[in-house]
Amino acid sequence: MKDTLVKTAGKDSMLLLTDRPPNLETPLKYFLLDYTPNNVFFVRWHLAGLPATIDKDTFRLRIGGNVMQQLALSVEDLKTKFTPYTINALCQCAGNSRSFFDPRVPGGQWKNGAMGNAKWTGVKLSDILAMAKVKSGAKEISFNGLDRPPMDSTPDFVKSLPFDLANNGEVMVAYEMNGEALPLLNGYPLKLVVPGWYATYWVGMLSDINVLTDTFNGFWMKKAYLIPKDRANGNESPDSLAKNMQPINKMDVRSIFVSPEPNDVIAASKTTDIRGVAFDGGDGIQKVEISTDGGKTWNVATLEKNLGKYAWRHWRYAFTPLQKGNYTLKVKATNINGETQPEHQWNRSGYMRNEIETLIIQVQ
Ligand SMILES: Nc1nc2c(c(=O)[nH]1)N[C@H]1C(S)=C(S)[C@@H](COP(=O)(O)O)O[C@H]1N2
Ligand SMILES: [Mo]
């Protein structure tokens, strides 16, 4: 299918998936950069009821539920009453690369561009919770944003996290991405950042934080974003669907090619730098291996600068093909726990794809 590129409010040319709600994919070439620029950072909204503008002066982040002190904080309060915190982290949609599942599955037909690496600045959620003085018995925290369902038929987008994770000192409320205010389409003015976890938890236009003494039962935790339980890589098969499901959580180890791109032509007897990124849920990448013969033999790629355990890691491999023709390249990452990528993977919702990536290039 041919890509549709569009320029929308505050964004440069991106791949259009849907325009209402806005769903935009980042062109692959930007993944050569350490940080994905805000004006091409992917966009994913579930509900079409998005505010067109948000007044920073009247906006308040409300913290309530099982706390001694309910809070209503302005963005200015977050900037002045707390110690700023910055972390580099990859934000990857659970459905990134869904279009490559075979057999195909319904949902946004993303290629590999439903992710981005950014420097997030804001306040640790644990600091906000300390100010609100959480009472004993807290079990989960739910997070809601300003977006609303256009009709009552779709449930509002609300997500929850286990209390201990939410309070771990890394989960944060970001008011800046790559040193600037967040674009409206990426959740201005505040986005929850959950390093290492799929982006479905990174609630944008975050307006309500609710400390709960029980399990949250909302639609977006109990019916959507479920993966097969206790199965490696969230795997199941169309003729034997998993019976036990659980909410998606930490990201699987993965690597992708960034350059060359599919169908690019490279020169024989010359060296081409094959480049890409690798990442996992925050344990750290141990090695990236490349095959240039369809998976028969593997060679180690060079890992580039470490931007932090929750960020992606660029890698590079010098490839000098001697013969003309088509080459089948493969890339496979392994993290420090020895976890690696499967040869084949499928699930009904097209989540957490991390199958070993294949790239076919022409040598001339
Ligand atoms: N309020 C709100 N937050 C949300 C969503 C949403 O629909 N509403 N979508 C989630 C999903 S599924 C993804 S992949 C990320 C996308 O973040 P981005 O639009 O900044 O790329 O936001 C998450 N946070
Ligand atoms: Mo997503």
mmCIF file of C-alpha atoms and ligand atoms in Angstrom:
data_model
loop_
_atom_site.group_PDB
_atom_site.id
_atom_site.type_symbol
_atom_site.label_atom_id
_atom_site.label_comp_id
_atom_site.label_asym_id
_atom_site.label_seq_id
_atom_site.Cartn_x
_atom_site.Cartn_y
_atom_site.Cartn_z
ATOM 1 C CA MET A 1 0.000 0.000 0.000
ATOM 2 C CA LYS A 2 1.271 3.478 -0.844
ATOM 3 C CA ASP A 3 2.001 5.809 2.064
ATOM 4 C CA THR A 4 -0.135 8.898 2.525
ATOM 5 C CA LEU A 5 2.006 11.722 3.864
ATOM 6 C CA VAL A 6 0.299 14.701 5.494
ATOM 7 C CA LYS A 7 1.227 17.870 7.352
ATOM 8 C CA THR A 8 -1.091 18.557 10.299
ATOM 9 C CA ALA A 9 -1.204 21.124 13.092
ATOM 10 C CA GLY A 10 2.265 21.507 14.589
ATOM 11 C CA LYS A 11 3.640 18.523 12.675
ATOM 12 C CA ASP A 12 5.828 18.066 9.626
ATOM 13 C CA SER A 13 5.056 15.436 6.946
ATOM 14 C CA MET A 14 4.050 12.149 8.535
ATOM 15 C CA LEU A 15 2.286 8.956 7.486
ATOM 16 C CA LEU A 16 -1.455 9.290 7.927
ATOM 17 C CA LEU A 17 -3.359 6.335 9.391
ATOM 18 C CA THR A 18 -6.586 8.107 10.351
ATOM 19 C CA ASP A 19 -7.437 11.765 10.726
ATOM 20 C CA ARG A 20 -10.256 11.560 13.257
ATOM 21 C CA PRO A 21 -8.971 10.752 15.791
ATOM 22 C CA PRO A 22 -5.499 11.760 14.596
ATOM 23 C CA ASN A 23 -3.140 8.821 14.113
ATOM 24 C CA LEU A 24 0.183 9.647 12.505
ATOM 25 C CA GLU A 25 3.294 7.565 11.986
ATOM 26 C CA THR A 26 6.914 8.764 11.976
ATOM 27 C CA PRO A 27 8.817 8.270 8.695
ATOM 28 C CA LEU A 28 11.636 5.796 9.323
ATOM 29 C CA LYS A 29 14.478 8.152 8.346
ATOM 30 C CA TYR A 30 14.040 10.138 11.581
ATOM 31 C CA PHE A 31 15.055 7.069 13.587
ATOM 32 C CA LEU A 32 18.661 7.733 12.555
ATOM 33 C CA LEU A 33 18.570 10.570 15.122
ATOM 34 C CA ASP A 34 19.162 9.941 18.831
ATOM 35 C CA TYR A 35 15.935 11.724 19.737
ATOM 36 C CA THR A 36 12.796 11.771 17.614
ATOM 37 C CA PRO A 37 11.907 15.413 16.875
ATOM 38 C CA ASN A 38 8.619 16.619 18.373
ATOM 39 C CA ASN A 39 7.301 17.758 14.997
ATOM 40 C CA VAL A 40 7.456 14.205 13.606
ATOM 41 C CA PHE A 41 6.853 12.232 16.814
ATOM 42 C CA PHE A 42 4.101 9.667 16.208
ATOM 43 C CA VAL A 43 0.549 10.417 17.306
ATOM 44 C CA ARG A 44 -2.005 7.928 18.549
ATOM 45 C CA TRP A 45 -5.424 8.793 19.989
ATOM 46 C CA HIS A 46 -8.347 6.450 20.567
ATOM 47 C CA LEU A 47 -11.131 8.978 20.996
ATOM 48 C CA ALA A 48 -12.142 11.668 18.546
ATOM 49 C CA GLY A 49 -13.162 14.091 21.311
ATOM 50 C CA LEU A 50 -9.891 15.980 21.604
ATOM 51 C CA PRO A 51 -9.792 19.568 22.895
ATOM 52 C CA ALA A 52 -8.581 21.903 20.126
ATOM 53 C CA THR A 53 -6.749 24.111 22.623
ATOM 54 C CA ILE A 54 -5.918 23.870 26.296
ATOM 55 C CA ASP A 55 -5.617 26.943 28.502
ATOM 56 C CA LYS A 56 -2.466 26.444 30.535
ATOM 57 C CA ASP A 57 -3.576 28.972 33.148
ATOM 58 C CA THR A 58 -6.823 27.285 34.072
ATOM 59 C CA PHE A 59 -5.663 23.703 33.478
ATOM 60 C CA ARG A 60 -5.247 21.661 36.672
ATOM 61 C CA LEU A 61 -3.906 18.173 37.312
ATOM 62 C CA ARG A 62 -6.094 16.672 40.022
ATOM 63 C CA ILE A 63 -4.875 14.015 42.439
ATOM 64 C CA GLY A 64 -7.504 12.298 44.549
ATOM 65 C CA GLY A 65 -8.802 9.010 45.856
ATOM 66 C CA ASN A 66 -6.996 7.297 48.704
ATOM 67 C CA VAL A 67 -4.945 10.330 49.771
ATOM 68 C CA MET A 68 -4.980 12.612 52.803
ATOM 69 C CA GLN A 69 -4.528 15.758 50.743
ATOM 70 C CA GLN A 70 -6.330 16.166 47.416
ATOM 71 C CA LEU A 71 -4.316 18.284 44.993
ATOM 72 C CA ALA A 72 -5.089 20.521 42.019
ATOM 73 C CA LEU A 73 -1.787 21.502 40.418
ATOM 74 C CA SER A 74 -1.142 23.920 37.577
ATOM 75 C CA VAL A 75 1.713 23.321 35.143
ATOM 76 C CA GLU A 76 3.460 26.220 36.882
ATOM 77 C CA ASP A 77 3.061 24.448 40.242
ATOM 78 C CA LEU A 78 4.702 21.360 38.761
ATOM 79 C CA LYS A 79 7.588 23.463 37.481
ATOM 80 C CA THR A 80 8.153 25.449 40.677
ATOM 81 C CA LYS A 81 7.091 23.299 43.634
ATOM 82 C CA PHE A 82 8.928 20.089 42.703
ATOM 83 C CA THR A 83 12.444 19.027 41.764
ATOM 84 C CA PRO A 84 12.615 18.570 37.980
ATOM 85 C CA TYR A 85 13.360 15.080 36.752
ATOM 86 C CA THR A 86 14.588 14.076 33.290
ATOM 87 C CA ILE A 87 14.770 10.634 31.721
ATOM 88 C CA ASN A 88 15.448 9.363 28.201
ATOM 89 C CA ALA A 89 12.862 6.801 27.226
ATOM 90 C CA LEU A 90 11.387 5.119 24.207
ATOM 91 C CA CYS A 91 7.629 5.501 23.792
ATOM 92 C CA GLN A 92 6.390 2.566 21.700
ATOM 93 C CA CYS A 93 2.774 1.863 20.842
ATOM 94 C CA ALA A 94 1.695 -1.673 21.749
ATOM 95 C CA GLY A 95 0.448 -1.992 18.171
ATOM 96 C CA ASN A 96 3.654 -0.790 16.527
ATOM 97 C CA SER A 97 4.313 -2.833 13.354
ATOM 98 C CA ARG A 98 0.867 -4.428 13.485
ATOM 99 C CA SER A 99 0.596 -4.350 9.674
ATOM 100 C CA PHE A 100 3.298 -7.038 9.446
ATOM 101 C CA PHE A 101 1.385 -9.748 11.326
ATOM 102 C CA ASP A 102 0.477 -12.743 9.232
ATOM 103 C CA PRO A 103 -2.422 -13.499 9.131
ATOM 104 C CA ARG A 104 -3.351 -9.840 9.330
ATOM 105 C CA VAL A 105 -5.192 -8.489 12.360
ATOM 106 C CA PRO A 106 -7.586 -5.551 12.689
ATOM 107 C CA GLY A 107 -6.462 -2.261 14.228
ATOM 108 C CA GLY A 108 -4.194 0.599 13.165
ATOM 109 C CA GLN A 109 -2.015 -0.735 10.348
ATOM 110 C CA TRP A 110 1.249 0.674 11.662
ATOM 111 C CA LYS A 111 4.597 -0.069 10.114
ATOM 112 C CA ASN A 112 7.636 0.431 12.372
ATOM 113 C CA GLY A 113 7.076 4.136 13.027
ATOM 114 C CA ALA A 114 4.631 4.031 15.950
ATOM 115 C CA MET A 115 7.408 4.804 18.389
ATOM 116 C CA GLY A 116 9.857 7.536 19.260
ATOM 117 C CA ASN A 117 12.758 8.168 21.618
ATOM 118 C CA ALA A 118 12.643 11.373 23.644
ATOM 119 C CA LYS A 119 14.108 13.191 26.603
ATOM 120 C CA TRP A 120 11.221 13.673 29.040
ATOM 121 C CA THR A 121 11.307 16.361 31.725
ATOM 122 C CA GLY A 122 8.779 16.811 34.479
ATOM 123 C CA VAL A 123 8.092 15.583 37.992
ATOM 124 C CA LYS A 124 8.390 12.129 39.498
ATOM 125 C CA LEU A 125 4.939 10.762 40.235
ATOM 126 C CA SER A 126 6.339 9.601 43.603
ATOM 127 C CA ASP A 127 7.005 13.259 44.529
ATOM 128 C CA ILE A 128 3.427 14.235 43.671
ATOM 129 C CA LEU A 129 2.098 11.265 45.646
ATOM 130 C CA ALA A 130 4.253 12.259 48.621
ATOM 131 C CA MET A 131 2.684 15.737 48.570
ATOM 132 C CA ALA A 132 -0.791 14.160 48.433
ATOM 133 C CA LYS A 133 0.103 11.834 51.326
ATOM 134 C CA VAL A 134 -1.179 8.471 50.163
ATOM 135 C CA LYS A 135 -3.108 6.565 52.807
ATOM 136 C CA SER A 136 -2.344 2.916 53.536
ATOM 137 C CA GLY A 137 -3.978 0.251 51.390
ATOM 138 C CA ALA A 138 -3.238 1.823 47.986
ATOM 139 C CA LYS A 139 -3.280 -0.886 45.324
ATOM 140 C CA GLU A 140 -3.469 0.813 41.946
ATOM 141 C CA ILE A 141 -3.547 4.273 40.434
ATOM 142 C CA SER A 142 -5.785 5.242 37.531
ATOM 143 C CA PHE A 143 -4.972 7.948 34.996
ATOM 144 C CA ASN A 144 -7.374 9.928 32.833
ATOM 145 C CA GLY A 145 -6.829 12.639 30.231
ATOM 146 C CA LEU A 146 -8.898 15.479 28.766
ATOM 147 C CA ASP A 147 -9.889 13.530 25.645
ATOM 148 C CA ARG A 148 -13.472 12.322 25.627
ATOM 149 C CA PRO A 149 -15.481 9.781 23.650
ATOM 150 C CA PRO A 150 -17.497 11.498 20.912
ATOM 151 C CA MET A 151 -20.474 9.283 21.728
ATOM 152 C CA ASP A 152 -21.408 7.529 24.935
ATOM 153 C CA SER A 153 -20.868 4.173 23.248
ATOM 154 C CA THR A 154 -17.064 4.280 23.576
ATOM 155 C CA PRO A 155 -15.745 4.174 27.119
ATOM 156 C CA ASP A 156 -13.475 7.037 28.199
ATOM 157 C CA PHE A 157 -9.747 6.253 27.906
ATOM 158 C CA VAL A 158 -8.575 5.538 31.451
ATOM 159 C CA LYS A 159 -5.565 3.364 32.325
ATOM 160 C CA SER A 160 -4.188 2.035 35.585
ATOM 161 C CA LEU A 161 -0.843 0.923 36.988
ATOM 162 C CA PRO A 162 0.045 -1.116 40.059
ATOM 163 C CA PHE A 163 0.731 1.343 42.899
ATOM 164 C CA ASP A 164 4.319 0.206 43.484
ATOM 165 C CA LEU A 165 5.257 0.680 39.841
ATOM 166 C CA ALA A 166 3.586 4.086 39.666
ATOM 167 C CA ASN A 167 5.457 5.131 42.821
ATOM 168 C CA ASN A 168 8.872 3.733 41.800
ATOM 169 C CA GLY A 169 10.560 7.099 41.240
ATOM 170 C CA GLU A 170 10.868 6.614 37.480
ATOM 171 C CA VAL A 171 7.251 6.896 36.410
ATOM 172 C CA MET A 172 6.760 10.614 35.914
ATOM 173 C CA VAL A 173 4.471 13.383 34.754
ATOM 174 C CA ALA A 174 6.231 15.135 31.865
ATOM 175 C CA TYR A 175 5.647 18.759 30.884
ATOM 176 C CA GLU A 176 8.501 18.771 28.379
ATOM 177 C CA MET A 177 9.633 16.484 25.615
ATOM 178 C CA ASN A 178 13.046 17.096 24.052
ATOM 179 C CA GLY A 179 13.342 20.388 25.943
ATOM 180 C CA GLU A 180 10.066 21.901 24.732
ATOM 181 C CA ALA A 181 6.434 21.866 25.795
ATOM 182 C CA LEU A 182 4.668 18.800 24.417
ATOM 183 C CA PRO A 183 2.863 19.280 21.100
ATOM 184 C CA LEU A 184 -0.908 19.298 21.605
ATOM 185 C CA LEU A 185 -1.133 16.119 19.549
ATOM 186 C CA ASN A 186 1.309 14.353 21.894
ATOM 187 C CA GLY A 187 -0.694 15.143 24.994
ATOM 188 C CA TYR A 188 -0.038 18.788 25.940
ATOM 189 C CA PRO A 189 0.309 19.953 28.639
ATOM 190 C CA LEU A 190 1.138 16.765 30.598
ATOM 191 C CA LYS A 191 1.897 13.182 29.678
ATOM 192 C CA LEU A 192 2.416 10.261 32.011
ATOM 193 C CA VAL A 193 5.770 8.616 31.202
ATOM 194 C CA VAL A 194 6.102 4.946 32.159
ATOM 195 C CA PRO A 195 9.669 4.024 31.188
ATOM 196 C CA GLY A 196 9.965 0.502 29.784
ATOM 197 C CA TRP A 197 6.202 -0.043 29.422
ATOM 198 C CA TYR A 198 4.162 0.134 26.231
ATOM 199 C CA ALA A 199 2.816 3.575 25.357
ATOM 200 C CA THR A 200 -0.806 2.695 26.054
ATOM 201 C CA TYR A 201 -0.024 3.618 29.683
ATOM 202 C CA TRP A 202 1.526 6.977 28.746
ATOM 203 C CA VAL A 203 -1.718 8.897 29.236
ATOM 204 C CA GLY A 204 -1.662 12.242 27.449
ATOM 205 C CA MET A 205 -3.456 15.483 28.360
ATOM 206 C CA LEU A 206 -3.248 13.917 31.808
ATOM 207 C CA SER A 207 -5.797 15.596 34.074
ATOM 208 C CA ASP A 208 -6.805 13.099 36.763
ATOM 209 C CA ILE A 209 -4.806 10.777 38.974
ATOM 210 C CA ASN A 210 -6.830 8.590 41.269
ATOM 211 C CA VAL A 211 -5.283 6.436 44.018
ATOM 212 C CA LEU A 212 -7.304 3.233 44.395
ATOM 213 C CA THR A 213 -7.557 0.604 47.113
ATOM 214 C CA ASP A 214 -8.801 -1.969 44.630
ATOM 215 C CA THR A 215 -8.200 -3.220 41.112
ATOM 216 C CA PHE A 216 -9.352 -0.797 38.425
ATOM 217 C CA ASN A 217 -12.001 -2.376 36.206
ATOM 218 C CA GLY A 218 -12.251 0.072 33.302
ATOM 219 C CA PHE A 219 -12.712 -1.064 29.702
ATOM 220 C CA TRP A 220 -9.184 -0.075 28.628
ATOM 221 C CA MET A 221 -7.673 -2.375 31.284
ATOM 222 C CA LYS A 222 -10.114 -5.301 31.291
ATOM 223 C CA LYS A 223 -11.268 -5.558 27.672
ATOM 224 C CA ALA A 224 -8.647 -3.818 25.563
ATOM 225 C CA TYR A 225 -4.864 -4.081 25.539
ATOM 226 C CA LEU A 226 -4.867 -7.693 26.718
ATOM 227 C CA ILE A 227 -2.207 -10.208 25.750
ATOM 228 C CA PRO A 228 -2.075 -13.982 26.201
ATOM 229 C CA LYS A 229 -0.936 -14.739 29.731
ATOM 230 C CA ASP A 230 2.178 -16.770 30.545
ATOM 231 C CA ARG A 231 3.169 -17.141 26.908
ATOM 232 C CA ALA A 232 6.509 -15.925 25.604
ATOM 233 C CA ASN A 233 6.203 -12.848 23.379
ATOM 234 C CA GLY A 234 2.430 -12.713 23.824
ATOM 235 C CA ASN A 235 2.192 -15.513 21.310
ATOM 236 C CA GLU A 236 -0.884 -17.518 20.335
ATOM 237 C CA SER A 237 -2.159 -18.900 17.068
ATOM 238 C CA PRO A 238 -5.378 -18.227 15.124
ATOM 239 C CA ASP A 239 -6.539 -21.826 15.549
ATOM 240 C CA SER A 240 -5.668 -21.997 19.244
ATOM 241 C CA LEU A 241 -6.360 -18.686 20.905
ATOM 242 C CA ALA A 242 -5.141 -18.292 24.473
ATOM 243 C CA LYS A 243 -7.852 -18.550 27.125
ATOM 244 C CA ASN A 244 -6.096 -16.609 29.866
ATOM 245 C CA MET A 245 -5.360 -12.983 29.126
ATOM 246 C CA GLN A 246 -3.631 -10.203 31.061
ATOM 247 C CA PRO A 247 -3.023 -6.483 30.573
ATOM 248 C CA ILE A 248 -0.040 -5.727 28.361
ATOM 249 C CA ASN A 249 2.886 -4.337 30.354
ATOM 250 C CA LYS A 250 6.677 -4.157 29.941
ATOM 251 C CA MET A 251 8.200 -3.967 26.466
ATOM 252 C CA ASP A 252 9.815 -6.990 24.873
ATOM 253 C CA VAL A 253 13.341 -6.913 23.454
ATOM 254 C CA ARG A 254 13.383 -5.834 19.838
ATOM 255 C CA SER A 255 15.514 -4.439 17.033
ATOM 256 C CA ILE A 256 14.621 -2.923 13.691
ATOM 257 C CA PHE A 257 16.410 -1.797 10.550
ATOM 258 C CA VAL A 258 16.378 1.932 9.895
ATOM 259 C CA SER A 259 18.730 2.248 6.927
ATOM 260 C CA PRO A 260 18.725 1.161 4.185
ATOM 261 C CA GLU A 261 14.944 1.032 3.873
ATOM 262 C CA PRO A 262 12.971 -1.773 2.178
ATOM 263 C CA ASN A 263 13.576 -1.852 -1.602
ATOM 264 C CA ASP A 264 16.562 0.508 -1.390
ATOM 265 C CA VAL A 265 19.366 -0.317 -3.814
ATOM 266 C CA ILE A 266 22.981 -0.460 -2.618
ATOM 267 C CA ALA A 267 26.236 -0.891 -4.547
ATOM 268 C CA ALA A 268 28.159 -4.168 -4.929
ATOM 269 C CA SER A 269 31.773 -4.307 -3.695
ATOM 270 C CA LYS A 270 31.263 -1.170 -1.634
ATOM 271 C CA THR A 271 30.688 -0.883 2.086
ATOM 272 C CA THR A 272 27.234 0.195 3.203
ATOM 273 C CA ASP A 273 26.517 0.940 6.833
ATOM 274 C CA ILE A 274 23.442 -1.014 7.871
ATOM 275 C CA ARG A 275 21.886 0.951 10.715
ATOM 276 C CA GLY A 276 19.066 0.454 13.175
ATOM 277 C CA VAL A 277 17.889 0.611 16.766
ATOM 278 C CA ALA A 278 17.434 -1.974 19.514
ATOM 279 C CA PHE A 279 15.623 -1.696 22.836
ATOM 280 C CA ASP A 280 13.848 -3.594 25.588
ATOM 281 C CA GLY A 281 11.852 -2.834 28.717
ATOM 282 C CA GLY A 282 14.823 -1.287 30.534
ATOM 283 C CA ASP A 283 17.119 -4.194 31.362
ATOM 284 C CA GLY A 284 19.548 -3.164 28.636
ATOM 285 C CA ILE A 285 20.727 -4.465 25.288
ATOM 286 C CA GLN A 286 23.552 -6.998 25.439
ATOM 287 C CA LYS A 287 24.103 -7.579 21.729
ATOM 288 C CA VAL A 288 22.655 -7.125 18.285
ATOM 289 C CA GLU A 289 23.354 -9.693 15.568
ATOM 290 C CA ILE A 290 22.959 -9.312 11.833
ATOM 291 C CA SER A 291 22.570 -11.962 9.189
ATOM 292 C CA THR A 292 23.089 -11.114 5.516
ATOM 293 C CA ASP A 293 22.256 -14.623 4.287
ATOM 294 C CA GLY A 294 18.680 -15.019 5.435
ATOM 295 C CA GLY A 295 19.540 -16.244 8.931
ATOM 296 C CA LYS A 296 22.114 -18.960 8.138
ATOM 297 C CA THR A 297 25.028 -17.111 9.731
ATOM 298 C CA TRP A 298 25.071 -14.218 12.196
ATOM 299 C CA ASN A 299 27.584 -11.447 12.904
ATOM 300 C CA VAL A 300 27.740 -9.016 15.778
ATOM 301 C CA ALA A 301 26.822 -5.388 15.082
ATOM 302 C CA THR A 302 28.512 -2.442 16.817
ATOM 303 C CA LEU A 303 26.416 -0.851 19.557
ATOM 304 C CA GLU A 304 26.520 2.930 19.599
ATOM 305 C CA LYS A 305 26.236 5.416 22.469
ATOM 306 C CA ASN A 306 24.155 4.315 25.457
ATOM 307 C CA LEU A 307 21.423 6.929 25.968
ATOM 308 C CA GLY A 308 20.043 5.239 29.087
ATOM 309 C CA LYS A 309 18.439 1.916 29.832
ATOM 310 C CA TYR A 310 14.945 2.965 28.770
ATOM 311 C CA ALA A 311 16.108 4.622 25.561
ATOM 312 C CA TRP A 312 16.771 2.881 22.290
ATOM 313 C CA ARG A 313 20.310 1.938 21.352
ATOM 314 C CA HIS A 314 21.563 2.597 17.841
ATOM 315 C CA TRP A 315 23.639 -0.104 16.176
ATOM 316 C CA ARG A 316 25.609 -0.268 12.960
ATOM 317 C CA TYR A 317 27.042 -3.013 10.772
ATOM 318 C CA ALA A 318 29.431 -2.548 7.830
ATOM 319 C CA PHE A 319 28.186 -4.692 4.946
ATOM 320 C CA THR A 320 30.195 -5.242 1.765
ATOM 321 C CA PRO A 321 28.192 -7.417 -0.622
ATOM 322 C CA LEU A 322 30.410 -8.879 -3.339
ATOM 323 C CA GLN A 323 27.707 -10.133 -5.667
ATOM 324 C CA LYS A 324 24.765 -8.410 -7.300
ATOM 325 C CA GLY A 325 21.254 -9.580 -6.564
ATOM 326 C CA ASN A 326 18.759 -9.628 -3.699
ATOM 327 C CA TYR A 327 19.993 -10.090 -0.135
ATOM 328 C CA THR A 328 17.849 -11.086 2.831
ATOM 329 C CA LEU A 329 19.070 -9.356 5.965
ATOM 330 C CA LYS A 330 17.923 -10.200 9.461
ATOM 331 C CA VAL A 331 18.482 -8.487 12.801
ATOM 332 C CA LYS A 332 18.127 -9.947 16.278
ATOM 333 C CA ALA A 333 18.750 -8.274 19.643
ATOM 334 C CA THR A 334 19.458 -9.973 22.983
ATOM 335 C CA ASN A 335 19.143 -8.183 26.312
ATOM 336 C CA ILE A 336 21.304 -8.632 29.395
ATOM 337 C CA ASN A 337 18.900 -11.271 30.740
ATOM 338 C CA GLY A 338 19.500 -13.350 27.621
ATOM 339 C CA GLU A 339 15.995 -12.635 26.323
ATOM 340 C CA THR A 340 15.885 -12.489 22.546
ATOM 341 C CA GLN A 341 13.445 -12.262 19.648
ATOM 342 C CA PRO A 342 11.249 -15.057 18.283
ATOM 343 C CA GLU A 343 11.391 -16.287 14.702
ATOM 344 C CA HIS A 344 7.652 -16.185 14.424
ATOM 345 C CA GLN A 345 4.996 -14.460 16.471
ATOM 346 C CA TRP A 346 1.289 -13.748 16.260
ATOM 347 C CA ASN A 347 -1.568 -12.636 18.485
ATOM 348 C CA ARG A 348 -5.164 -11.607 17.728
ATOM 349 C CA SER A 349 -4.670 -7.926 18.532
ATOM 350 C CA GLY A 350 -1.313 -7.410 16.860
ATOM 351 C CA TYR A 351 0.464 -6.291 20.015
ATOM 352 C CA MET A 352 4.104 -6.249 21.105
ATOM 353 C CA ARG A 353 5.534 -7.368 17.810
ATOM 354 C CA ASN A 354 9.162 -8.347 18.208
ATOM 355 C CA GLU A 355 9.635 -11.068 15.635
ATOM 356 C CA ILE A 356 13.144 -11.170 14.159
ATOM 357 C CA GLU A 357 13.105 -8.452 11.522
ATOM 358 C CA THR A 358 13.792 -9.185 7.849
ATOM 359 C CA LEU A 359 14.957 -6.626 5.288
ATOM 360 C CA ILE A 360 15.319 -7.418 1.598
ATOM 361 C CA ILE A 361 17.735 -5.185 -0.280
ATOM 362 C CA GLN A 362 18.892 -5.097 -3.867
ATOM 363 C CA VAL A 363 22.593 -4.985 -4.636
ATOM 364 C CA GLN A 364 23.578 -3.612 -8.045
HETATM 365 N N1 LIG B 1 -5.466 10.535 26.937
HETATM 366 C C1 LIG B 1 -4.987 9.597 26.102
HETATM 367 N N2 LIG B 1 -3.729 9.159 26.301
HETATM 368 C C2 LIG B 1 -3.206 8.235 25.492
HETATM 369 C C3 LIG B 1 -3.955 7.667 24.427
HETATM 370 C C4 LIG B 1 -5.278 8.128 24.234
HETATM 371 O O1 LIG B 1 -6.010 7.692 23.343
HETATM 372 N N3 LIG B 1 -5.751 9.109 25.096
HETATM 373 N N4 LIG B 1 -3.386 6.697 23.631
HETATM 374 C C5 LIG B 1 -2.281 5.945 24.209
HETATM 375 C C6 LIG B 1 -1.569 5.159 23.209
HETATM 376 S S1 LIG B 1 -2.307 3.720 22.723
HETATM 377 C C7 LIG B 1 -0.336 5.513 22.728
HETATM 378 S S2 LIG B 1 0.486 4.543 21.636
HETATM 379 C C8 LIG B 1 0.312 6.774 23.165
HETATM 380 C C9 LIG B 1 0.732 7.594 21.988
HETATM 381 O O2 LIG B 1 1.374 8.753 22.404
HETATM 382 P P1 LIG B 1 1.674 9.881 21.335
HETATM 383 O O3 LIG B 1 0.357 10.273 20.700
HETATM 384 O O4 LIG B 1 2.339 10.980 22.061
HETATM 385 O O5 LIG B 1 2.589 9.262 20.327
HETATM 386 O O6 LIG B 1 -0.542 7.572 23.960
HETATM 387 C C10 LIG B 1 -1.287 6.852 24.916
HETATM 388 N N5 LIG B 1 -1.942 7.813 25.747
HETATM 389 MO MO MO B 2 -0.794 2.503 21.398
#
